[in-house]
Tab-separated table of C-alpha atoms in Angstrom:
chain	number	residue	atom	x	y	z
I	1443	UNK	CA	132.382	120.191	139.683
I	1444	UNK	CA	128.551	121.019	138.606
I	1445	UNK	CA	129.496	121.673	135.022
I	1446	UNK	CA	131.564	119.301	134.744
I	1447	UNK	CA	128.488	117.177	135.547
I	1448	UNK	CA	126.465	118.608	132.973
I	1449	UNK	CA	128.978	118.866	129.881
I	1450	UNK	CA	130.181	115.406	130.650
I	1451	UNK	CA	126.783	114.014	130.879
I	1452	UNK	CA	125.906	116.450	126.591
I	1453	UNK	CA	129.140	113.888	125.449
I	1454	UNK	CA	127.675	110.249	126.305
I	1455	UNK	CA	124.269	111.312	125.388
I	1456	UNK	CA	125.261	112.459	122.078
I	1457	UNK	CA	127.763	109.490	121.575
I	1458	UNK	CA	124.535	107.814	122.548
I	1459	UNK	CA	123.177	109.726	120.058
I	1460	UNK	CA	125.614	108.478	116.905
I	1461	UNK	CA	125.938	105.230	117.488
I	1462	UNK	CA	121.433	104.939	117.549
I	1463	UNK	CA	121.840	106.783	114.599
I	1464	UNK	CA	124.780	105.014	112.861
I	1465	UNK	CA	122.166	102.093	113.221
I	1466	UNK	CA	119.794	103.213	111.811
I	1467	UNK	CA	120.825	103.857	109.064
I	1468	UNK	CA	121.781	100.374	108.944
I	1469	UNK	CA	118.149	99.220	107.942
I	1470	UNK	CA	118.286	101.808	105.199
I	1471	UNK	CA	121.164	99.549	103.914
I	1472	UNK	CA	119.961	96.564	104.557
I	1473	UNK	CA	116.282	96.968	102.557
I	1474	UNK	CA	116.969	99.173	99.888
I	1475	UNK	CA	118.650	96.284	98.285
I	1476	UNK	CA	115.417	94.698	97.783
I	1477	UNK	CA	114.076	98.193	96.280
I	1478	UNK	CA	117.567	98.113	94.242
I	1479	UNK	CA	117.944	94.298	92.872
I	1480	UNK	CA	114.028	92.977	93.365
I	1481	UNK	CA	111.369	95.565	92.415
I	1482	UNK	CA	113.334	97.742	89.886
I	1483	UNK	CA	115.500	95.912	88.439
I	1484	UNK	CA	115.303	92.086	88.219
I	1485	UNK	CA	111.776	90.840	89.177
I	1486	UNK	CA	109.219	92.974	86.741
I	1487	UNK	CA	110.979	91.589	83.610
I	1488	UNK	CA	111.064	88.177	85.286
I	1489	UNK	CA	107.402	87.915	86.653
I	1490	UNK	CA	106.420	89.242	83.880
I	1491	UNK	CA	108.290	87.138	81.889
I	1492	UNK	CA	107.059	84.170	83.516
I	1493	UNK	CA	103.382	85.695	83.529
I	1494	UNK	CA	103.729	85.941	79.256
I	1495	UNK	CA	104.778	81.674	79.420
I	1496	UNK	CA	101.534	81.490	81.178
I	1497	UNK	CA	99.520	83.133	79.199
I	1498	UNK	CA	97.056	82.207	76.786
I	1499	UNK	CA	96.843	83.124	73.027
I	1500	UNK	CA	95.098	86.194	73.452
I	1501	UNK	CA	98.639	86.990	76.101
I	1502	UNK	CA	96.387	87.267	78.980
I	1503	UNK	CA	96.417	84.868	82.585
I	1504	UNK	CA	93.756	84.392	84.142
I	1505	UNK	CA	94.030	84.767	88.434
I	1506	UNK	CA	91.084	83.727	90.893
I	1507	UNK	CA	89.215	83.469	86.844
I	1508	UNK	CA	90.023	87.361	86.266
I	1509	UNK	CA	91.537	87.882	82.795
I	1510	UNK	CA	94.542	90.414	82.965
I	1511	UNK	CA	97.532	91.070	79.920
I	1512	UNK	CA	100.351	89.905	81.448
I	1513	UNK	CA	102.139	92.261	79.926
I	1514	UNK	CA	100.280	94.029	83.425
I	1515	UNK	CA	100.293	91.650	85.946
I	1516	UNK	CA	103.736	92.923	88.130
I	1517	UNK	CA	101.927	96.341	87.859
I	1518	UNK	CA	99.086	95.722	89.631
I	1519	UNK	CA	100.267	93.161	91.967
I	1520	UNK	CA	102.243	95.925	93.832
I	1521	UNK	CA	98.898	97.676	93.779
I	1522	UNK	CA	97.517	95.333	95.455
I	1523	UNK	CA	100.523	94.555	97.464
I	1524	UNK	CA	99.766	98.547	98.318
I	1525	UNK	CA	96.208	97.953	99.304
I	1526	UNK	CA	97.456	95.266	102.016
I	1527	UNK	CA	99.314	97.899	102.808
I	1528	UNK	CA	96.989	99.661	104.362
I	1529	UNK	CA	95.157	97.540	106.102
I	1530	UNK	CA	98.869	95.747	107.923
I	1531	UNK	CA	100.450	99.419	108.890
I	1532	UNK	CA	97.857	101.156	111.247
I	1533	UNK	CA	98.116	98.020	112.801
I	1534	UNK	CA	102.040	97.983	113.450
I	1535	UNK	CA	101.827	101.956	114.367
I	1536	UNK	CA	99.243	101.364	116.589
I	1537	UNK	CA	101.405	98.393	118.409
I	1538	UNK	CA	105.019	100.485	118.331
I	1539	UNK	CA	102.472	103.757	119.811
I	1540	UNK	CA	101.014	101.488	122.213
I	1541	UNK	CA	103.546	99.951	123.545
I	1542	UNK	CA	106.627	101.462	123.045
I	1543	UNK	CA	108.202	98.783	121.506
I	1544	UNK	CA	109.313	99.009	117.938
I	1545	UNK	CA	112.495	96.589	118.094
I	1546	UNK	CA	110.331	93.363	117.935
I	1547	UNK	CA	107.438	95.331	115.340
I	1548	UNK	CA	110.123	95.594	112.777
I	1549	UNK	CA	111.853	91.962	113.562
I	1550	UNK	CA	108.550	90.114	112.541
I	1551	UNK	CA	108.621	93.137	109.622
I	1552	UNK	CA	111.826	93.061	108.045
I	1553	UNK	CA	112.107	88.583	109.077
I	1554	UNK	CA	109.228	88.362	106.550
I	1555	UNK	CA	109.970	90.318	103.931
I	1556	UNK	CA	113.200	88.599	103.545
I	1557	UNK	CA	111.949	85.401	103.672
I	1558	UNK	CA	109.203	86.041	100.885
I	1559	UNK	CA	112.559	87.898	99.034
I	1560	UNK	CA	115.322	85.384	100.118
I	1561	UNK	CA	111.818	82.889	97.873
I	1562	UNK	CA	111.347	83.782	95.240
I	1563	UNK	CA	114.642	81.809	94.306
I	1564	UNK	CA	111.524	79.248	93.189
I	1565	UNK	CA	110.386	81.658	90.960
I	1566	UNK	CA	110.777	79.376	87.904
I	1567	UNK	CA	108.526	78.725	84.337
I	1568	UNK	CA	104.704	79.679	84.303
I	1569	UNK	CA	104.058	80.021	88.260
I	1570	UNK	CA	102.929	83.883	87.605
I	1571	UNK	CA	100.684	83.315	91.128
I	1572	UNK	CA	103.484	82.512	93.968
I	1573	UNK	CA	105.521	85.283	92.005
I	1574	UNK	CA	103.026	87.511	93.197
I	1575	UNK	CA	101.907	86.731	96.067
I	1576	UNK	CA	105.885	87.018	97.083
I	1577	UNK	CA	105.956	89.776	95.971
I	1578	UNK	CA	102.215	91.766	97.720
I	1579	UNK	CA	104.045	89.670	101.167
I	1580	UNK	CA	107.450	91.665	100.360
I	1581	UNK	CA	106.558	95.273	99.700
I	1582	UNK	CA	103.870	95.113	102.915
I	1583	UNK	CA	106.445	94.223	104.660
I	1584	UNK	CA	108.926	96.426	104.071
I	1585	UNK	CA	106.174	99.217	104.200
I	1586	UNK	CA	105.663	98.666	107.456
I	1587	UNK	CA	108.829	97.614	108.557
I	1588	UNK	CA	109.437	101.849	107.247
I	1589	UNK	CA	106.855	102.714	109.757
I	1590	UNK	CA	108.225	101.957	112.487
I	1591	UNK	CA	111.994	102.619	110.608
I	1592	UNK	CA	110.838	105.997	110.006
I	1593	UNK	CA	108.937	106.955	113.342
I	1594	UNK	CA	112.787	106.779	114.929
I	1595	UNK	CA	114.307	109.940	112.911
I	1596	UNK	CA	112.495	112.461	115.502
I	1597	UNK	CA	113.989	110.684	118.540
I	1598	UNK	CA	117.505	110.006	117.740
I	1599	UNK	CA	118.119	113.194	115.149
I	1600	UNK	CA	117.717	116.652	117.134
I	1601	UNK	CA	115.996	119.365	114.429
I	1602	UNK	CA	118.657	120.495	113.336
I	1603	UNK	CA	120.479	117.027	112.801
I	1604	UNK	CA	117.432	115.743	110.952
I	1605	UNK	CA	117.757	116.777	107.187
I	1606	UNK	CA	121.121	115.703	107.323
I	1607	UNK	CA	120.101	111.936	109.288
I	1608	UNK	CA	117.581	111.040	106.847
I	1609	UNK	CA	119.530	112.397	103.968
I	1610	UNK	CA	122.446	110.230	105.289
I	1611	UNK	CA	120.372	107.228	105.709
I	1612	UNK	CA	118.707	107.308	101.668
I	1613	UNK	CA	122.853	107.828	100.622
I	1614	UNK	CA	123.415	104.240	102.841
I	1615	UNK	CA	120.690	102.703	101.007
I	1616	UNK	CA	121.452	103.746	97.560
I	1617	UNK	CA	125.193	103.239	98.086
I	1618	UNK	CA	124.198	99.062	99.451
I	1619	UNK	CA	122.345	98.857	96.186
I	1620	UNK	CA	125.386	99.868	94.064
I	1621	UNK	CA	126.939	97.985	95.748
I	1622	UNK	CA	125.278	94.785	95.705
I	1623	UNK	CA	124.024	95.359	91.706
I	1624	UNK	CA	127.728	95.332	91.044
I	1625	UNK	CA	128.042	91.411	92.125
I	1626	UNK	CA	124.636	91.441	89.839
I	1627	UNK	CA	126.392	92.584	87.175
I	1628	UNK	CA	128.943	89.975	87.327
I	1629	UNK	CA	127.098	87.161	87.827
I	1630	UNK	CA	124.158	88.350	85.460
I	1631	UNK	CA	126.873	88.716	82.337
I	1632	UNK	CA	129.028	85.879	83.382
I	1633	UNK	CA	126.476	83.627	84.481
I	1634	UNK	CA	127.676	80.737	81.964
I	1635	UNK	CA	130.928	81.285	84.113
I	1636	UNK	CA	129.406	80.250	87.056
I	1637	UNK	CA	127.990	77.533	85.934
I	1638	UNK	CA	123.867	78.618	85.725
I	1639	UNK	CA	121.946	78.982	83.089
I	1640	UNK	CA	120.435	83.155	82.997
I	1641	UNK	CA	117.175	82.741	84.480
I	1642	UNK	CA	118.480	81.051	87.200
I	1643	UNK	CA	121.108	83.837	88.168
I	1644	UNK	CA	117.940	86.214	88.049
I	1645	UNK	CA	116.753	83.564	91.149
I	1646	UNK	CA	119.839	83.975	92.650
I	1647	UNK	CA	119.438	87.841	92.659
I	1648	UNK	CA	116.348	87.831	93.801
I	1649	UNK	CA	116.692	85.896	96.799
I	1650	UNK	CA	120.517	87.261	97.686
I	1651	UNK	CA	118.155	90.895	97.965
I	1652	UNK	CA	116.694	88.664	100.572
I	1653	UNK	CA	119.568	86.859	102.365
I	1654	UNK	CA	121.584	90.545	102.821
I	1655	UNK	CA	117.588	91.935	103.517
I	1656	UNK	CA	118.224	89.625	106.891
I	1657	UNK	CA	121.013	89.547	107.981
I	1658	UNK	CA	122.135	93.557	107.981
I	1659	UNK	CA	119.120	94.311	110.480
I	1660	UNK	CA	120.749	92.319	112.920
I	1661	UNK	CA	122.810	95.670	113.427
I	1662	UNK	CA	119.482	98.021	114.157
I	1663	UNK	CA	118.194	96.284	116.755
I	1664	UNK	CA	120.889	95.786	118.441
I	1665	UNK	CA	121.247	99.008	118.631
I	1666	UNK	CA	117.762	101.125	118.479
I	1667	UNK	CA	116.391	101.709	121.732
I	1668	UNK	CA	112.820	101.556	122.879
I	1669	UNK	CA	111.476	104.120	124.239
I	1670	UNK	CA	107.497	104.605	126.209
I	1671	UNK	CA	106.058	107.717	124.981
I	1672	UNK	CA	103.468	109.832	126.015
I	1673	UNK	CA	100.877	108.362	123.731
I	1674	UNK	CA	102.062	104.385	124.784
I	1675	UNK	CA	99.894	104.358	128.477
I	1676	UNK	CA	97.714	106.337	126.924
I	1677	UNK	CA	94.817	104.349	125.310
I	1678	UNK	CA	93.619	100.849	123.920
I	1679	UNK	CA	92.174	101.720	120.481
I	1680	UNK	CA	94.118	99.784	117.799
I	1681	UNK	CA	94.165	99.503	114.273
I	1682	UNK	CA	91.757	101.257	111.938
I	1683	UNK	CA	89.920	103.391	115.440
I	1684	UNK	CA	94.137	104.597	115.875
I	1685	UNK	CA	93.989	105.393	112.712
I	1686	UNK	CA	90.375	107.136	113.113
I	1687	UNK	CA	92.142	108.628	115.738
I	1688	UNK	CA	95.368	110.045	114.586
I	1689	UNK	CA	93.224	111.206	111.002
I	1690	UNK	CA	91.144	112.873	113.889
I	1691	UNK	CA	93.951	114.868	115.070
I	1692	UNK	CA	95.455	115.259	111.269
I	1693	UNK	CA	92.161	117.177	111.352
I	1694	UNK	CA	93.090	119.425	114.296
I	1695	UNK	CA	97.397	119.830	111.309
I	1696	UNK	CA	95.508	121.240	108.980
I	1697	UNK	CA	98.632	122.001	106.831
I	1698	UNK	CA	100.642	118.674	108.405
I	1699	UNK	CA	97.223	117.053	106.273
I	1700	UNK	CA	97.822	119.237	103.304
I	1701	UNK	CA	101.688	118.781	103.538
I	1702	UNK	CA	101.106	114.434	103.159
I	1703	UNK	CA	98.110	115.154	100.832
I	1704	UNK	CA	100.784	116.818	98.468
I	1705	UNK	CA	103.267	114.040	99.205
I	1706	UNK	CA	101.104	111.692	98.603
I	1707	UNK	CA	100.570	113.204	94.912
I	1708	UNK	CA	103.687	113.671	93.685
I	1709	UNK	CA	105.916	110.316	95.561
I	1710	UNK	CA	102.723	108.103	94.341
I	1711	UNK	CA	104.802	109.802	90.533
I	1712	UNK	CA	107.951	108.733	92.914
I	1713	UNK	CA	107.391	105.364	93.928
I	1714	UNK	CA	105.366	103.994	90.367
I	1715	UNK	CA	109.368	104.994	88.009
I	1716	UNK	CA	110.717	103.123	90.510
I	1717	UNK	CA	108.877	100.063	90.183
I	1718	UNK	CA	107.915	100.767	86.387
I	1719	UNK	CA	111.093	101.729	84.863
I	1720	UNK	CA	112.880	97.910	83.928
I	1721	UNK	CA	109.429	97.276	82.164
I	1722	UNK	CA	108.878	100.281	79.722
I	1723	UNK	CA	113.762	99.728	79.636
I	1724	UNK	CA	112.978	96.080	79.192
I	1725	UNK	CA	109.319	95.519	76.538
I	1726	UNK	CA	108.781	98.899	74.892
I	1727	UNK	CA	112.526	100.036	74.720
I	1728	UNK	CA	113.986	96.728	73.324
I	1729	UNK	CA	117.103	97.047	76.277
I	1730	UNK	CA	118.358	93.710	77.566
I	1731	UNK	CA	118.828	92.286	81.101
I	1732	UNK	CA	122.765	94.054	81.918
I	1733	UNK	CA	121.959	97.301	80.317
I	1734	UNK	CA	118.905	97.425	82.384
I	1735	UNK	CA	121.601	96.438	85.531
I	1736	UNK	CA	124.001	98.924	84.270
I	1737	UNK	CA	121.181	101.929	84.532
I	1738	UNK	CA	120.091	101.231	88.189
I	1739	UNK	CA	123.293	101.100	88.514
I	1740	UNK	CA	123.510	104.817	87.266
I	1741	UNK	CA	121.082	105.618	89.531
I	1742	UNK	CA	121.968	104.465	92.588
I	1743	UNK	CA	125.231	106.223	92.375
I	1744	UNK	CA	123.771	109.348	91.414
I	1745	UNK	CA	121.117	109.261	94.092
I	1746	UNK	CA	123.959	108.677	96.654
I	1747	UNK	CA	124.932	111.562	95.448
I	1748	UNK	CA	122.108	114.019	95.503
I	1749	UNK	CA	120.724	112.492	98.850
I	1750	UNK	CA	123.332	114.247	100.403
I	1751	UNK	CA	123.980	117.239	97.523
I	1752	UNK	CA	120.380	118.093	98.245
I	1753	UNK	CA	120.685	117.219	101.856
I	1754	UNK	CA	123.221	120.423	102.014
I	1755	UNK	CA	120.584	122.703	98.986
I	1756	UNK	CA	117.993	122.817	102.027
I	1757	UNK	CA	120.937	123.781	104.810
I	1758	UNK	CA	120.778	127.256	101.982
I	1759	UNK	CA	117.319	126.493	99.801
I	1760	UNK	CA	115.348	125.226	103.231
I	1761	UNK	CA	113.731	122.056	102.374
I	1762	UNK	CA	111.063	122.948	100.543
I	1763	UNK	CA	112.048	124.874	97.876
I	1764	UNK	CA	114.414	122.605	97.357
I	1765	UNK	CA	111.586	119.371	96.838
I	1766	UNK	CA	109.750	121.853	94.896
I	1767	UNK	CA	112.883	121.628	92.947
I	1768	UNK	CA	112.940	118.390	92.548
I	1769	UNK	CA	109.864	118.005	91.232
I	1770	UNK	CA	110.541	119.798	88.456
I	1771	UNK	CA	113.291	117.964	87.670
I	1772	UNK	CA	111.072	114.698	87.962
I	1773	UNK	CA	108.360	116.513	85.516
I	1774	UNK	CA	110.882	117.691	82.718
I	1775	UNK	CA	113.005	114.582	83.354
I	1776	UNK	CA	109.705	111.885	82.757
I	1777	UNK	CA	107.829	114.157	79.942
I	1778	UNK	CA	111.731	113.138	77.740
I	1779	UNK	CA	111.622	109.869	78.797
I	1780	UNK	CA	108.328	109.526	76.540
I	1781	UNK	CA	110.451	109.460	73.732
I	1782	UNK	CA	112.900	108.529	73.980
I	1783	UNK	CA	114.409	105.633	71.409
I	1784	UNK	CA	114.245	102.205	71.236
I	1785	UNK	CA	117.630	100.099	71.487
I	1786	UNK	CA	119.287	102.450	71.778
I	1787	UNK	CA	121.116	102.399	75.430
I	1788	UNK	CA	122.955	106.138	75.385
I	1789	UNK	CA	119.922	107.608	76.225
I	1790	UNK	CA	118.110	105.189	78.466
I	1791	UNK	CA	121.616	105.654	80.452
I	1792	UNK	CA	121.063	109.875	80.534
I	1793	UNK	CA	117.771	109.179	81.708
I	1794	UNK	CA	118.226	107.115	85.024
I	1795	UNK	CA	121.595	110.193	85.039
I	1796	UNK	CA	118.306	112.422	85.646
I	1797	UNK	CA	116.246	110.471	87.580
I	1798	UNK	CA	119.469	108.983	89.962
I	1799	UNK	CA	120.114	113.041	91.013
I	1800	UNK	CA	116.582	113.862	92.470
I	1801	UNK	CA	115.148	110.567	93.788
I	1802	UNK	CA	117.563	110.386	96.381
I	1803	UNK	CA	117.304	113.755	97.154
I	1804	UNK	CA	113.331	114.359	97.118
I	1805	UNK	CA	112.300	111.067	99.469
I	1806	UNK	CA	115.521	111.886	102.134
I	1807	UNK	CA	113.516	115.622	102.630
I	1808	UNK	CA	110.038	114.988	101.796
I	1809	UNK	CA	111.205	112.522	105.305
I	1810	UNK	CA	112.915	114.984	107.578
I	1811	UNK	CA	110.564	118.049	106.802
I	1812	UNK	CA	107.840	115.986	107.310
I	1813	UNK	CA	109.655	114.716	110.729
I	1814	UNK	CA	109.547	118.823	111.766
I	1815	UNK	CA	105.379	117.838	111.640
I	1816	UNK	CA	104.336	115.276	113.660
I	1817	UNK	CA	103.655	116.399	117.494
I	1818	UNK	CA	106.201	114.812	120.474
I	1819	UNK	CA	105.251	111.784	121.486
I	1820	UNK	CA	103.422	111.135	117.912
I	1821	UNK	CA	105.897	109.293	116.554
I	1822	UNK	CA	104.653	105.733	115.308
I	1823	UNK	CA	100.959	106.720	115.436
I	1824	UNK	CA	102.191	109.696	112.042
I	1825	UNK	CA	104.406	108.292	110.762
I	1826	UNK	CA	101.861	105.124	109.873
I	1827	UNK	CA	99.566	107.850	108.293
I	1828	UNK	CA	103.124	109.268	106.675
I	1829	UNK	CA	104.259	105.712	105.671
I	1830	UNK	CA	100.682	105.024	104.336
I	1831	UNK	CA	101.312	108.243	101.818
I	1832	UNK	CA	104.772	107.295	100.983
I	1833	UNK	CA	103.564	103.257	100.527
I	1834	UNK	CA	100.474	102.778	101.271
I	1835	UNK	CA	98.624	105.178	99.201
I	1836	UNK	CA	101.275	103.964	96.575
I	1837	UNK	CA	98.579	101.826	94.354
I	1838	UNK	CA	97.435	104.961	92.154
I	1839	UNK	CA	100.186	105.617	89.479
I	1840	UNK	CA	100.925	101.445	89.597
I	1841	UNK	CA	96.980	100.781	89.074
I	1842	UNK	CA	97.216	103.773	86.330
I	1843	UNK	CA	100.037	102.603	84.751
I	1844	UNK	CA	98.715	99.259	84.585
I	1845	UNK	CA	95.378	100.230	83.401
I	1846	UNK	CA	96.527	102.559	80.394
I	1847	UNK	CA	99.098	99.917	79.315
I	1848	UNK	CA	95.912	97.498	78.840
I	1849	UNK	CA	93.695	99.906	76.796
I	1850	UNK	CA	96.151	101.156	74.662
I	1851	UNK	CA	99.079	98.611	74.360
I	1852	UNK	CA	101.922	100.976	75.329
I	1853	UNK	CA	104.233	101.875	78.122
I	1854	UNK	CA	105.384	104.499	75.708
I	1855	UNK	CA	101.463	106.193	77.203
I	1856	UNK	CA	101.736	104.656	80.335
I	1857	UNK	CA	104.846	106.308	81.231
I	1858	UNK	CA	103.885	109.875	80.621
I	1859	UNK	CA	100.504	108.969	82.405
I	1860	UNK	CA	103.230	109.718	85.571
I	1861	UNK	CA	104.021	112.977	85.099
I	1862	UNK	CA	100.676	114.725	86.234
I	1863	UNK	CA	101.566	112.939	90.048
I	1864	UNK	CA	104.414	115.562	89.991
I	1865	UNK	CA	103.372	118.563	88.109
I	1866	UNK	CA	100.368	118.199	90.650
I	1867	UNK	CA	102.081	117.260	93.761
I	1868	UNK	CA	104.268	120.437	92.871
I	1869	UNK	CA	101.059	121.962	92.949
I	1870	UNK	CA	99.114	121.201	96.522
I	1871	UNK	CA	103.589	121.557	97.826
I	1872	UNK	CA	103.463	125.072	96.713
I	1873	UNK	CA	101.314	126.195	98.374
I	1874	UNK	CA	101.461	125.252	102.438
I	1875	UNK	CA	103.426	127.262	104.641
I	1876	UNK	CA	105.374	124.791	106.315
I	1877	UNK	CA	107.342	127.558	108.774
I	1878	UNK	CA	103.321	127.680	110.333
I	1879	UNK	CA	102.977	124.204	110.486
I	1880	UNK	CA	105.870	123.116	112.455
I	1881	UNK	CA	105.110	125.226	114.441
I	1882	UNK	CA	101.292	124.325	115.069
I	1883	UNK	CA	102.642	121.088	115.485
I	1884	UNK	CA	104.378	122.274	119.200
I	1885	UNK	CA	107.502	122.347	117.516
I	1886	UNK	CA	110.446	124.490	117.331
I	1887	UNK	CA	110.914	126.406	112.905
I	1888	UNK	CA	114.209	126.226	112.483
I	1889	UNK	CA	117.198	128.706	110.719
I	1890	UNK	CA	115.812	127.099	107.483
I	1891	UNK	CA	112.265	124.701	106.639
C-alpha cells in the first residue's frame, strides 16, 4: 500500500510538472513573435525609413541634440534598450528571489512590453523618436520577463530533462514566429487587396505582435506556480545591492562565471545578427520587404528543426561540444554574408538557412547548460545575471555595428565586424570544464554535459 501511494504521488508530481512545462513553453510562443516580426523583420527597416524622413540634408537626425546618421538610429536604440535593461533586471531578479512571487512580476513586464509593441501602430511620418522610445520600452520589458521566465527552468525540469525542455521552448517560439510571419507576408504583399497602404500594413504587423504577446501570456500565468525558495525569506537586500551580492557569490563559483563570460561574448554576436540582419538585407543588399519576410520565415522554420536536432546531438556529444560546433558554423556563415552580392535573394536565402540551423540550438543549449551551473535556491538571482549576459550586455554588438557604419558608411564592414564575437566566445567556452562547474555548484552531473 505504501509503495502504491509513493507511485501515485510520483505520477501526480510528474503530471503536474508536465502541465507546468507546457505552460512554460507557451511564453516562448507568446513573446517570440515580438523578436521575429518586430525586432528582426519590420522595425529595423521601417524605423530607419522614418528616421531618414526626419533627417537633415546630410542624412543626420538629432535626438537630444546629438547628431546621428539616420541609418544608425535603430542600432543605437537597441543598444540603449539593453543598457536600460541592465538597471531593471537586477531589481526583478532580486524581487523574485526575495518574495518567491515571479508571476506578478512576469505579468507586469510582459504586458508593458506588449503595450509598447501594440503602440507601434502609431509610428508613422517622421515620428522616429516615438519609435525609438517604444523600441526601448518593449526591448527592456522583454529582457526583464525573460529573467523570470528562464528562472523557472530548474524548478520545472529535473537535470536529465533540461536540454529537451529548453529546446522545446525555443522550438515553440520559432513555430509561433513562423506562423505569424506567414500572416504578415500575406498582409504585406496583398495590402492593396485588404485596402491598406504598405506603411499601414507594416504598422498592423508591428501592433499585432503586441496583441499576440499579451493574449498568449495568459496561459503561462495560469499554469506556472510560484515557489518560495530558501533565499526568498533570508535577505532584505534588493536591486543593485542584490546584484552586488550575486556577483560576490559568482566569484565563489569561478567556473560558472567563466561560462557567463563566454556566453556574454558569443551571444552578443547572435543578438546583433538577429536585430541587424534585416537592415543589412534592405540597405546594403537592396532587398525588398517581402524577400526579408521570406528569409526570416526560412530562419524560423529551420530554427525549430535546429533547436530540436541540436538537443538530440547534445544527448550524444554533450551540450558544450554541440554549442562549440554551432559557434564554428556561426563564424563561417557570417563570414560568407560579407560577400553576398546585392540584389540576389537566392544567396540571402542560403545565408538565412545557415543561420536558422544553428540559431535555436545554440540559444536553447546555452540556457539549459547554465541551469546546471546554478546553486539550488538561487535560480532567479543567477538567471538575472544570465539574462544580463543574454540581453543586458548585448549592447556592444549593436553599438559596434552602428559605429562601424557611421564611420565607414558600409553595412558590409559592419556585419563582418561581428565575427570577432563568435571567435572569442568559442575560445572562452572551450576553456570551461563544465562537469567540474556543475559539481562546484552543488548539482548532480548528467551523463552527457
